[in-house]
XYZ file of C-alpha atoms in Angstrom:
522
model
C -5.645 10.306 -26.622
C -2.811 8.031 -24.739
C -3.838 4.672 -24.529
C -2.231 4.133 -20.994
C -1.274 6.868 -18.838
C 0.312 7.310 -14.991
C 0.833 9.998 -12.889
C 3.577 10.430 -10.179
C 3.567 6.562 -9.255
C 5.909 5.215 -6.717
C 6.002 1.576 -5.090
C 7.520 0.888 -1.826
C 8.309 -2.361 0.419
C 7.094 -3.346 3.449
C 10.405 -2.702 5.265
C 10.107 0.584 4.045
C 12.899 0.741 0.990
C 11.544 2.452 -2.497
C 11.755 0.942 -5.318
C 10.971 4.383 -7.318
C 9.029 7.001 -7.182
C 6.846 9.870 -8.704
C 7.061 8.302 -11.896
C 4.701 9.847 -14.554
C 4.261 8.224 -18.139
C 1.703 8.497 -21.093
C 1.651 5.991 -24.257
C 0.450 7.609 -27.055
C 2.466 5.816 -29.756
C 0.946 2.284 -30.683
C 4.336 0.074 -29.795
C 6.381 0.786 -26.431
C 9.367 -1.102 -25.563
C 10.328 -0.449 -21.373
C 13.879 -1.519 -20.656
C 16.210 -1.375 -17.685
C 19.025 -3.230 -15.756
C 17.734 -6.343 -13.883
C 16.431 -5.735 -10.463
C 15.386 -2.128 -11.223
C 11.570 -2.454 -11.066
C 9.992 -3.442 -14.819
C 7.903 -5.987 -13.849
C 6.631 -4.098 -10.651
C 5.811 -0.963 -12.811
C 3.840 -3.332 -15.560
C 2.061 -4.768 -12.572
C 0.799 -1.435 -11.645
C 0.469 0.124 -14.835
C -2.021 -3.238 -15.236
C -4.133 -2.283 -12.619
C -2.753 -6.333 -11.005
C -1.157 -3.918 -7.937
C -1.401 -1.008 -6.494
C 0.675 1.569 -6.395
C 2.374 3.330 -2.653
C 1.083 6.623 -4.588
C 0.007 8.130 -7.819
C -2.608 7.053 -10.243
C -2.966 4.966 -13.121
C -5.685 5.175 -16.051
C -6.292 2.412 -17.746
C -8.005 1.652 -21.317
C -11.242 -0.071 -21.105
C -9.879 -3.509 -22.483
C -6.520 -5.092 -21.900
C -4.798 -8.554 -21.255
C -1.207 -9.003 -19.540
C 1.387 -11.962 -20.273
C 3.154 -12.869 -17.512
C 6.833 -14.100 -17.828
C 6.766 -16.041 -14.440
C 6.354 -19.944 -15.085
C 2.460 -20.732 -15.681
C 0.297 -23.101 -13.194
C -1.167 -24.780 -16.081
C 2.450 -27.052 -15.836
C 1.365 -28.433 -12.745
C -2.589 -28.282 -13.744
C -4.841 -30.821 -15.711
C -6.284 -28.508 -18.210
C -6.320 -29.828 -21.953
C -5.698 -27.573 -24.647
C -9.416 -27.041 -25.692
C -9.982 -26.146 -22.198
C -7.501 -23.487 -22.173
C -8.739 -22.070 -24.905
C -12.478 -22.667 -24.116
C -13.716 -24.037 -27.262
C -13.889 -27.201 -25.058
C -17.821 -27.170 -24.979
C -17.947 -26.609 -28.532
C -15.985 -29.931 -29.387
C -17.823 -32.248 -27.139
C -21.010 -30.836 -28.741
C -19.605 -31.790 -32.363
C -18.421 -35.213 -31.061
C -21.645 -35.761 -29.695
C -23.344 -34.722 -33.327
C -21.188 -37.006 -34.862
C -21.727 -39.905 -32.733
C -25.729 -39.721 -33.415
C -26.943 -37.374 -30.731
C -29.006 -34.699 -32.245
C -30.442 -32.971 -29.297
C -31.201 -29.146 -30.021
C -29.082 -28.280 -27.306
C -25.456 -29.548 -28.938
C -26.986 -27.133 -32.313
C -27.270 -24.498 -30.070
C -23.547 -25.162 -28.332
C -22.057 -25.705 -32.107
C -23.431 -22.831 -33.406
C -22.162 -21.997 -37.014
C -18.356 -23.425 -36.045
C -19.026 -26.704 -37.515
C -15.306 -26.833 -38.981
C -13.563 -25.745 -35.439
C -11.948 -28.522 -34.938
C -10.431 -28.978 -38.426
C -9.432 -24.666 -38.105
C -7.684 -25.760 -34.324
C -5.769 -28.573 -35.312
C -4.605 -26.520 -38.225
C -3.473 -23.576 -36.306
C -1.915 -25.756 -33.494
C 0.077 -27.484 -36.745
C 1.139 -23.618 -37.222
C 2.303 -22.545 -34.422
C 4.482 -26.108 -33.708
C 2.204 -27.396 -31.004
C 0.891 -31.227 -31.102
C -2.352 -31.082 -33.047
C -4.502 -32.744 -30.237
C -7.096 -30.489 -29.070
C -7.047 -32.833 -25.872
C -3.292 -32.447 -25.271
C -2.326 -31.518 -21.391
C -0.805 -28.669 -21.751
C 0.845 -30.211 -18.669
C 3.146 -31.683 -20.552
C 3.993 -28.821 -22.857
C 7.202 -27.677 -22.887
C 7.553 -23.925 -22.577
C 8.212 -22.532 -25.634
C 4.749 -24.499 -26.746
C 3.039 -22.974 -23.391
C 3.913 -19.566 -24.007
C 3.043 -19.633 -28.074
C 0.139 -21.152 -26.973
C -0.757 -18.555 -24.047
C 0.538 -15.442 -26.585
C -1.880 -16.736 -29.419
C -4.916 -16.761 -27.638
C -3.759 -13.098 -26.487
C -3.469 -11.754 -29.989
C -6.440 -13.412 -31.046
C -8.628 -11.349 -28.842
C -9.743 -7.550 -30.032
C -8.555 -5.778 -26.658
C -7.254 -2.076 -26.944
C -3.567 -3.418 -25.607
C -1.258 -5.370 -24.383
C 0.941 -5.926 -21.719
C 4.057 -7.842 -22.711
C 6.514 -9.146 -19.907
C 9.468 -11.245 -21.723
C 7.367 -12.745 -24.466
C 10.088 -14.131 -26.015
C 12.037 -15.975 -23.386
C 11.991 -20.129 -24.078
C 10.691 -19.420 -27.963
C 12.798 -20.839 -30.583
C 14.054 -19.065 -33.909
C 11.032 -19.570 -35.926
C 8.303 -18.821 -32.701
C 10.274 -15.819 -32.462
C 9.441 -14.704 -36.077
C 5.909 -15.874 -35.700
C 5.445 -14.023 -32.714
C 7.198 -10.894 -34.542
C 4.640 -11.115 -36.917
C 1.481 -11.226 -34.646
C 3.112 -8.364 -32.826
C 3.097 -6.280 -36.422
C -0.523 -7.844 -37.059
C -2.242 -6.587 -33.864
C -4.603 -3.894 -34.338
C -4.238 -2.510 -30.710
C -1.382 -0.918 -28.695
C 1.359 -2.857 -27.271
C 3.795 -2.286 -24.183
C 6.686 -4.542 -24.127
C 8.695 -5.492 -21.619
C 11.878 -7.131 -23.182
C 15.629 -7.643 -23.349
C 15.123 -8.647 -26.816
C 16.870 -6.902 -29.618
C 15.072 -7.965 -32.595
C 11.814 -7.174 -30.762
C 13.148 -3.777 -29.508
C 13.724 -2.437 -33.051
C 10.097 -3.066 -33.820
C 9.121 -0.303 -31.261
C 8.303 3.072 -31.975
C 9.313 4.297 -28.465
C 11.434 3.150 -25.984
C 11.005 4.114 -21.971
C 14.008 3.277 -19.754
C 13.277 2.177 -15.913
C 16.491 3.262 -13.949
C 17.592 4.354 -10.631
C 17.367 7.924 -11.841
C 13.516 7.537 -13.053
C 11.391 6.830 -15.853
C 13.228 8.492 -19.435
C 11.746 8.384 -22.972
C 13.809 7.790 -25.892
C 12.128 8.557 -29.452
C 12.593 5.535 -31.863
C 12.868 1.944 -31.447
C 16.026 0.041 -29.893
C 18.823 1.343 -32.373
C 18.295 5.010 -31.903
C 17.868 4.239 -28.157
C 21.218 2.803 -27.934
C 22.670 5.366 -29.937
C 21.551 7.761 -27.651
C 22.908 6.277 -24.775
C 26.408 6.052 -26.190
C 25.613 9.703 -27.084
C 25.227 10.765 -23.953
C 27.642 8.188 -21.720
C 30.100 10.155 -23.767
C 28.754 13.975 -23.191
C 28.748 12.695 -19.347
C 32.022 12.017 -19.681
C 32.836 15.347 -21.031
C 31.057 17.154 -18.338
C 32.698 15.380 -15.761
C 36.036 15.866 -16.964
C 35.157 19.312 -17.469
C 33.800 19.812 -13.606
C 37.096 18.084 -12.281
C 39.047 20.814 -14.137
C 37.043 23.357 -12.352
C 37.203 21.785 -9.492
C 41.518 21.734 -9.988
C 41.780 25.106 -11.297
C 39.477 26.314 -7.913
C 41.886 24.218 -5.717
C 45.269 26.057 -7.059
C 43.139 29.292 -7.093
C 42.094 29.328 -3.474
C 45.704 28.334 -2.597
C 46.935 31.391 -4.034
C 44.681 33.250 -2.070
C 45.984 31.406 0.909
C 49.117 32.449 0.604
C 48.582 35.680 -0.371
C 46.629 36.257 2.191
C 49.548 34.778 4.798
C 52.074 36.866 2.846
C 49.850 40.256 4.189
C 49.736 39.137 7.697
C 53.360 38.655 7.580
C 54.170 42.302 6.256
C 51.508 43.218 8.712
C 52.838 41.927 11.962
C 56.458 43.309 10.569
C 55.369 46.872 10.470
C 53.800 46.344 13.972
C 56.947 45.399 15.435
C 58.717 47.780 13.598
C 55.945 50.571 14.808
C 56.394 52.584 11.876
C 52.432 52.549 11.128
C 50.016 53.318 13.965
C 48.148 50.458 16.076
C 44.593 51.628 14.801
C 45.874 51.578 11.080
C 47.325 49.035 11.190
C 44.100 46.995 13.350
C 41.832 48.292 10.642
C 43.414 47.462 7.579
C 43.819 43.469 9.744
C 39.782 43.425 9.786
C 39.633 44.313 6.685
C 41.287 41.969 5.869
C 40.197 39.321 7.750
C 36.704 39.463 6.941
C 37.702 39.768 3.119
C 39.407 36.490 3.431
C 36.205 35.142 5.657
C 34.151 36.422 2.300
C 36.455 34.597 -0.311
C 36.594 31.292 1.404
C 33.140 31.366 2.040
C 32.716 32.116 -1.277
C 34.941 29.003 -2.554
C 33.455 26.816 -0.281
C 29.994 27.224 -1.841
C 31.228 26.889 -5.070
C 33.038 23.837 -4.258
C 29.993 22.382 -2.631
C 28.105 23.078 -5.777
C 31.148 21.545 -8.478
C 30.793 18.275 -5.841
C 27.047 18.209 -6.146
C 27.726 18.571 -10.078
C 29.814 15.593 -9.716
C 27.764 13.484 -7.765
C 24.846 14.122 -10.108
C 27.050 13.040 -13.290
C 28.817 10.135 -11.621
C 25.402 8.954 -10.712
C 23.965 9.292 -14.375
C 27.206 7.308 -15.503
C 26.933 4.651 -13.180
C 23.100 3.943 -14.752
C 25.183 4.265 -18.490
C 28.744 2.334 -17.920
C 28.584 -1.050 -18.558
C 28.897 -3.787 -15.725
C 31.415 -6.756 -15.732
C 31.025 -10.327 -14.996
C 34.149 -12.273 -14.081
C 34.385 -15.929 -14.806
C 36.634 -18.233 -13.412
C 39.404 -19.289 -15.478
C 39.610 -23.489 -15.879
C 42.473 -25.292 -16.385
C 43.110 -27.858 -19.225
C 40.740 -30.536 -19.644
C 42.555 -32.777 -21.846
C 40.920 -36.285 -22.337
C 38.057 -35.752 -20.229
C 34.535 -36.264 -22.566
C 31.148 -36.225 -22.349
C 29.891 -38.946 -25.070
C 26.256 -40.983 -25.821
C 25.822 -43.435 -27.955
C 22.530 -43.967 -29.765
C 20.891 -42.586 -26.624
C 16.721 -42.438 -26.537
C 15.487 -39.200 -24.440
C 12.262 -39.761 -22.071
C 11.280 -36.361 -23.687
C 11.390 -34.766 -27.273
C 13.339 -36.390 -30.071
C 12.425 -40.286 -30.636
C 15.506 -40.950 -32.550
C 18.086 -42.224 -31.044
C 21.247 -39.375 -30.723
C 24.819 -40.068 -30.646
C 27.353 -37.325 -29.926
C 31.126 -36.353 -28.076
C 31.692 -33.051 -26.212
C 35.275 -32.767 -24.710
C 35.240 -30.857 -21.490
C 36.517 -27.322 -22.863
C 34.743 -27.512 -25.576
C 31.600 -24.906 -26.468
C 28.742 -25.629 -27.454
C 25.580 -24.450 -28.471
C 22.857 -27.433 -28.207
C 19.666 -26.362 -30.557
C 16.344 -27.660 -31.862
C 12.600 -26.470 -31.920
C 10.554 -26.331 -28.812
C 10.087 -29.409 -27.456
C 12.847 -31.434 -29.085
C 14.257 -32.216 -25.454
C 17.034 -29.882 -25.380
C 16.006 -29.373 -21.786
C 15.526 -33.025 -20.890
C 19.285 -34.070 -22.882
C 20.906 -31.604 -20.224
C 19.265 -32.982 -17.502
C 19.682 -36.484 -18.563
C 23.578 -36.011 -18.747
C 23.356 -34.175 -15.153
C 21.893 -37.576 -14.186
C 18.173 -35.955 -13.213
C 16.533 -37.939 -15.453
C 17.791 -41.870 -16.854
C 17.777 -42.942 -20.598
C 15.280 -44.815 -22.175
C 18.028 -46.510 -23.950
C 21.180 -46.197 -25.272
C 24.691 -45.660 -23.197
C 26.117 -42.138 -21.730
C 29.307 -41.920 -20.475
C 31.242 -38.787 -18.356
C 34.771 -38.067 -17.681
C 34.402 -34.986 -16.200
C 32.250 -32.828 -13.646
C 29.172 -31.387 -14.815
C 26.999 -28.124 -13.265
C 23.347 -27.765 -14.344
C 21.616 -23.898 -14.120
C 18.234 -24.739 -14.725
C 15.646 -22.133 -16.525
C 14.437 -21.180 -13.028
C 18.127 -20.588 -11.129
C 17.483 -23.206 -8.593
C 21.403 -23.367 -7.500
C 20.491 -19.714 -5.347
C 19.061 -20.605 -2.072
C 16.295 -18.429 -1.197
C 17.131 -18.058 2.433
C 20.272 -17.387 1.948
C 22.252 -14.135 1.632
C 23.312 -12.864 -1.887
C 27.104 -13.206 -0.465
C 26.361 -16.574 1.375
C 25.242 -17.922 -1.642
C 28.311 -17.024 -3.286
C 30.569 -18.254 -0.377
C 29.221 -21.325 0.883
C 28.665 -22.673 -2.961
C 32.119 -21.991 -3.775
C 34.890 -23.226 -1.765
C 37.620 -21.739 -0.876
C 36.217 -18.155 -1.496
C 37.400 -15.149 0.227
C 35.192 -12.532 1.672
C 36.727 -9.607 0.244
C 37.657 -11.411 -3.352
C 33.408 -12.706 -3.132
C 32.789 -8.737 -2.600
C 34.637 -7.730 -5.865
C 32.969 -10.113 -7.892
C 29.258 -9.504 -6.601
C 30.279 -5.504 -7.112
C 31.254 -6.639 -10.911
C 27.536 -7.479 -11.374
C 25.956 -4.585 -9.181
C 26.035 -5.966 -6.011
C 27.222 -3.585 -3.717
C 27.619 -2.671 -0.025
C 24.844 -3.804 1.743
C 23.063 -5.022 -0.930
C 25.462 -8.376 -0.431
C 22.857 -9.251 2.073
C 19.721 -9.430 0.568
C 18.399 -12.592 0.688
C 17.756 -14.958 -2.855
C 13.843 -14.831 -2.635
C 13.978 -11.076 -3.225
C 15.939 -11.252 -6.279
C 14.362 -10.543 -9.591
C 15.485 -13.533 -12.330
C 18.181 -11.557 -14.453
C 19.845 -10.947 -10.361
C 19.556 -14.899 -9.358
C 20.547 -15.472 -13.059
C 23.985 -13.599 -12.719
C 24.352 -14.852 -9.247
C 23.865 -18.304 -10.181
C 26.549 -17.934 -12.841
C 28.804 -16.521 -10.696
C 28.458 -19.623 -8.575
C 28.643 -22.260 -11.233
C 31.880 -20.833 -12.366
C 33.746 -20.500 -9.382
C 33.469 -24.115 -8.726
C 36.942 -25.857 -7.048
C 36.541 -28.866 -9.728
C 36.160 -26.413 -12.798
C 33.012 -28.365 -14.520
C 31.790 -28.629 -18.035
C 29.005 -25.959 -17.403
C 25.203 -27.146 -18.325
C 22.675 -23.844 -19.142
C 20.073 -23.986 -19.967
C 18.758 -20.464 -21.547
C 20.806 -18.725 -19.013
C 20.367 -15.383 -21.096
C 16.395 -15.628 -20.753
C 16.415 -13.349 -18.115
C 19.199 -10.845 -18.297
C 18.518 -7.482 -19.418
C 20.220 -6.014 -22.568
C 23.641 -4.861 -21.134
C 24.086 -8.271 -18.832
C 23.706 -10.012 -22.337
C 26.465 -8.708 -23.838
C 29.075 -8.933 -20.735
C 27.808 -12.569 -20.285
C 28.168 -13.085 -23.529
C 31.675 -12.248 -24.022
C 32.516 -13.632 -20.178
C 31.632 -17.015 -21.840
C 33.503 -16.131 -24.789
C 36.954 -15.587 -22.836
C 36.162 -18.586 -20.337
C 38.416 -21.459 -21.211
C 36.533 -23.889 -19.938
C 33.572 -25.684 -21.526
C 29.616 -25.523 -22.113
C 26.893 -26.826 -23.316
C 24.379 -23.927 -24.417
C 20.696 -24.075 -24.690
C 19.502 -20.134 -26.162
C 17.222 -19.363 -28.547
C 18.946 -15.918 -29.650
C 21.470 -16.766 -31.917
C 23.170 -13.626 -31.308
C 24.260 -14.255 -28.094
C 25.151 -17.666 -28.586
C 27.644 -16.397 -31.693
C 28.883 -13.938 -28.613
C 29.717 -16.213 -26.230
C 32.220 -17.958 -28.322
C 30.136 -21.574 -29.580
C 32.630 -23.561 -31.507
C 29.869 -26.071 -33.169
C 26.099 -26.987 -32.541
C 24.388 -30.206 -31.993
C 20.998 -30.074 -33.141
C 17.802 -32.125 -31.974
C-alpha cells in the first residue's frame, strides 16, 4: 500500500498564475528523492503533499504519522528556548536536579521515571552529533549546521511512518553530512527528500522530477536518473532534427506542387487563346483543377500545423533538459591588492587566534566544522562584525552574499535589482544575462519577495559579479540553495572567473568545481 499518495493536485496564486497542475503521485518505494530547477514548485508540492497547505484542486492521502523539516531559517534563532526544552526532556532534568539536591518529593519520582541516566545519555549524544554538551545551551546561539542536526535528530528519533525532507543537508559540514546519511539508512519508516544533494540522491530508490511539463518518475536513485536524462536530451534531439527534415522536405515538396500547378494554368490559358479546345473543356478541366490544388494545400497546411506542434512539444521538453548558463563578469588584474590578519580572535567559533593572506584573485575555499566561525570570519573581514583582537588589514573591495541573499531587494523587480546594483548596466545586455539563468520575458519583473532561494541565489550572484570595482567576492554557502544543474554551471562560472573568492560550502564537490586553489581551515 503507498505510503503517500495524490491525485490530480494543482496550486495556483492569488493573481491567478499556476504553478502546476493535475499532478498525480503515489510512493510506494521506502526512499523518494523529488528534484527540479529552482523556482519550479518543490517546496509548494511538499507543503501540500504534508497536509501544511492546501491544494487549488485534487486530493492528498496522508499516512497516519508523519513529521516535515523545513529548510527555511528556524525561529528558535531569535527564541529563548534551551536545548532540553527543545527537546522536552526539560521537566525530566529539573526533576533529577531537584533529587540530587535533597528534594525527595514523590512527585520528581514520578517526573524521573526510570530515565535516571538521561542526562549522562544527552550530553553524550549532543558530544556525537558536534553540538556543545550543555543541556541548557540556547539554541539561540547555535549556529546552523548545529540547529538543523539538532532539529533532524529529534526527527529520526521519533517512530513516525515518514518523513518529509526539504534540503536537509544545506549548512551541514562533511562529517554531519555522513551522520545524517546514516540516520537516513537507519530509519525504519519511509522518506521523501527534497534535495539538490548528490550523495543523498544516490541513496534513493526513486527519483520524481517537478518540471514545467509535470510530475515524471525515474526508477533508481540519482545516477540512473541522470543517465536517463542525458538519454533522452539526446533522443529529443534526434526527433527534432528528424521533424525539421520533414518539415524541409514538405517545404520543397509543396513548392513543386506550386509550380506545377502554375505550369498547368499557363498551358491552360495558352490553349484558350489559341481556341483549339472548347470553353467548357477547357472550364472543367480549370475546376478540376483548382479544387485539387485547394485539396493539396489544405492538405499540407494541416500537416505542417501538426510537424510545428511536434516541434513545439520537443523544443519545450528540451528546454526543461538543456542546461542553463550563468555568466560572470570577467575582473581585471589584482596585483598587490591583499586581504591579510594577523593573529586575529573571532567574536564567534575558533578561540585561537588565526593568521592568514588572501591576494585579491586568489580562490579560496574557507572550511571547518559547524560552528568554527567560518560565517562570522567573512563577516568580520566585510567589517559587520569587529575583532576581539588581533589586526586585519584590506587592499581591495570586498562583496558579502550572505546564507539568506540579502543583496536582492524584495520590492524590487528581478531586472531592477540587476540594474540599479550594477552600474553602468544596459537594459538589453541585463536581459541576456537574466535569460542565461531562466529569466525570461516578463518574468524580468517579478518582484524579489516571490523568488524561491536557488532564484534570489543566482540573482544575487549575478549582482555581486557585475560590480564596477570588480571585488574579492565573500559567499557564504552560495550553492545551499541551487538545484542540481545551477550547481554545476555555478560551479564552473566560478571556475573560469578570474577574479577572486573566498568560499564557505560544505560539498566538496562543488568547491573542487569551482576552481579553489588552497583552503584555510578553522
Amino acid at each position: 500500500m503507498p505510503v503517500l499518495q495524490a491525485y490530480n493536485i494543482s496550486h495556483q496564486f492569488d493573481n491567478g498564475e499556476k504553478l502546476f497542475q493535475q499532478l498525480s503521485c503515489s510512493m510506494i518505494k521506502n526512499r523518494v528523492g523529488l528534484v527540479g530547477r529552482n523556482g519550479v514548485g518543490k517546496s509548494i508540492l511538499a507543503s501540500i503533499l504534508s497536509g501544511e497547505q492546501q491544494p487549488s484542486s485534487g486530493t492528498v492521502t496522508l499516512p497516519k504519522s508523519f513529521l516535515v523539516y523545513r529548510q527555511q531559517p528556524s525561529d528558535l534563532l531569535s527564541g529563548e528556548l534551551s536545548i532540553a526544552q527543545f527537546l522536552g526532556k526539560h521537566h525530566v532534568l529539573e526533576a533529577l536536579k531537584q533529587v540530587e539536591a535533597g528534594d525527595c518529593s514523590e512527585h520528581w519520582f514520578d517526573v524521573i521515571g526510570d530515565q535516571w541516566d538521561l542526562l549522562i545519555q544527552l550530553i553524550q549524544q549532543l558530544e556525537v552529533l558536534g553540538l556543545p554538551p550543555d543541556a541548557d545551551f540556547p539554541c539561540a546561539r547555535l549556529s546552523g549546521g548545529q540547529l538543523a542536526r539538532l532539529k533532524l535528530w529529534q526527527m529520526f528519533a521519533s517512530d513516525v511512518e515518514l518523513l518529509i525532507l526539504d534540503e536537509p543537508s544545506n549548512h551541514l559540514d562533511v562529517q554531519a553530512k555522513q551522520w545524517l546519511l546514516a540516520s537516513m539508512r537507519a530509519f525504519n519508516g519511509a522518506i521523501l527528500l527534497i534535495s539538490h544533494d548528490r550523495v543523498l540522491l544516490r541513496d534513493m530508490e526513486e527519483i520524481w522530477e517537478l518540471s514545467g511539463l509535470g510530475l515524471q518518475v525515474f526508477g533508481g536513485n540519482y545516477d540512473v536518473y541522470a543517465e536517463q536524462k542525458r538519454t533522452e536530451l539526446q533522443a529529443v534531439d534526434r526527433q527534432l532534427a528528424s521533424v525539421d527534415k520533414q518539415r524541409k522536405k514538405l517545404a520543397v515538396q509543396a513548392q513543386r506542387n506550386r509550380e506545377k500547378a502554375e505550369q498547368r494554368a499557363a498551358q491552360g490559358n495558352k490553349l484558350r487563346q489559341a481556341g483549339s479546345h472548347g470553353k467548357i473543356l477547357l472550364d472543367a478541366k480549370k475546376d478540376k483543377a483548382t479544387a485539387s490544388s485547394s485539396s493539396r494545400s489544405k492538405n499540407e497546411q494541416l500537416r505542417q500545423a501538426h510537424l510545428q506542434n511536434k516541434t513545439q512539444l520537443l523544443k519545450a521538453r528540451k528546454e526543461q533538459l538543456k542546461g542553463q548558463k550563468l555568466y560572470l563578469e570577467d575582473s581585471q588584474s589584482h596585483a598587490g591588492k591583499v586581504v591579510s590578519m594577523l593573529d586575529g580572535v573571532l567574536s564567534f567559533g575558533r578561540t585561537q587566534p588565526i593568521s592568514f593572506q588572501v591576494c585579491a584573485n586568489e580562490k579560496i575555499h574557507l572550511t571547518g566544522n559547524n560552528g568554527s566561525g567560518k560565517s562570522t570570519l567573512l563577516k568580520t573581514l566585510f567589517g559587520e562584525v569587529a575583532l576581539q583582537q588581533g589586526e586585519l588589514r584590506l587592499n581591495t573591495p570586498l562583496y558579502y552574499l550572505d546564507q539568506h541573499f540579502g543583496t536582492v531587494q524584495p520590492k524590487l523587480s528581478i531586472l531592477d535589482n540587476l540594474m540599479q546594483q550594477c552600474g553602468g548596466l544596459k537594459a538589453s545586455d541585463a536581459r541576456t544575462l537574466l535569460a542565461g539563468i531562466g529569466f525570461r520575458r516578463d518574468s524580468v519583473f517579478r518582484l524579489g519577495y516571490t523568488l524561491s532561494g536557488g532564484e534570489k541565489m543566482k540573482l544575487a550572484m549575478l549582482i555581486i559579479s557585475h560590480q564596477p570595482e570588480q571585488p574579492l567576492l565573500l559567499l557564504d554557502e552560495p550553492d545551499n540553495y541551487l538545484d542540481l544543474e545551477s550547481k554545476v554551471i555555478l560551479a564552473q562560472a566560478l571556475c573560469n572567473y578570474r577574479g577572486g573568492f573566498i568560499l564557505v560550502s560544505h560539498d566538496h564537490d562543488f568547491a573542487r568545481e569551482s576552481g579553489v586553489q588552497r583552503d584555510i581551515s578553522l
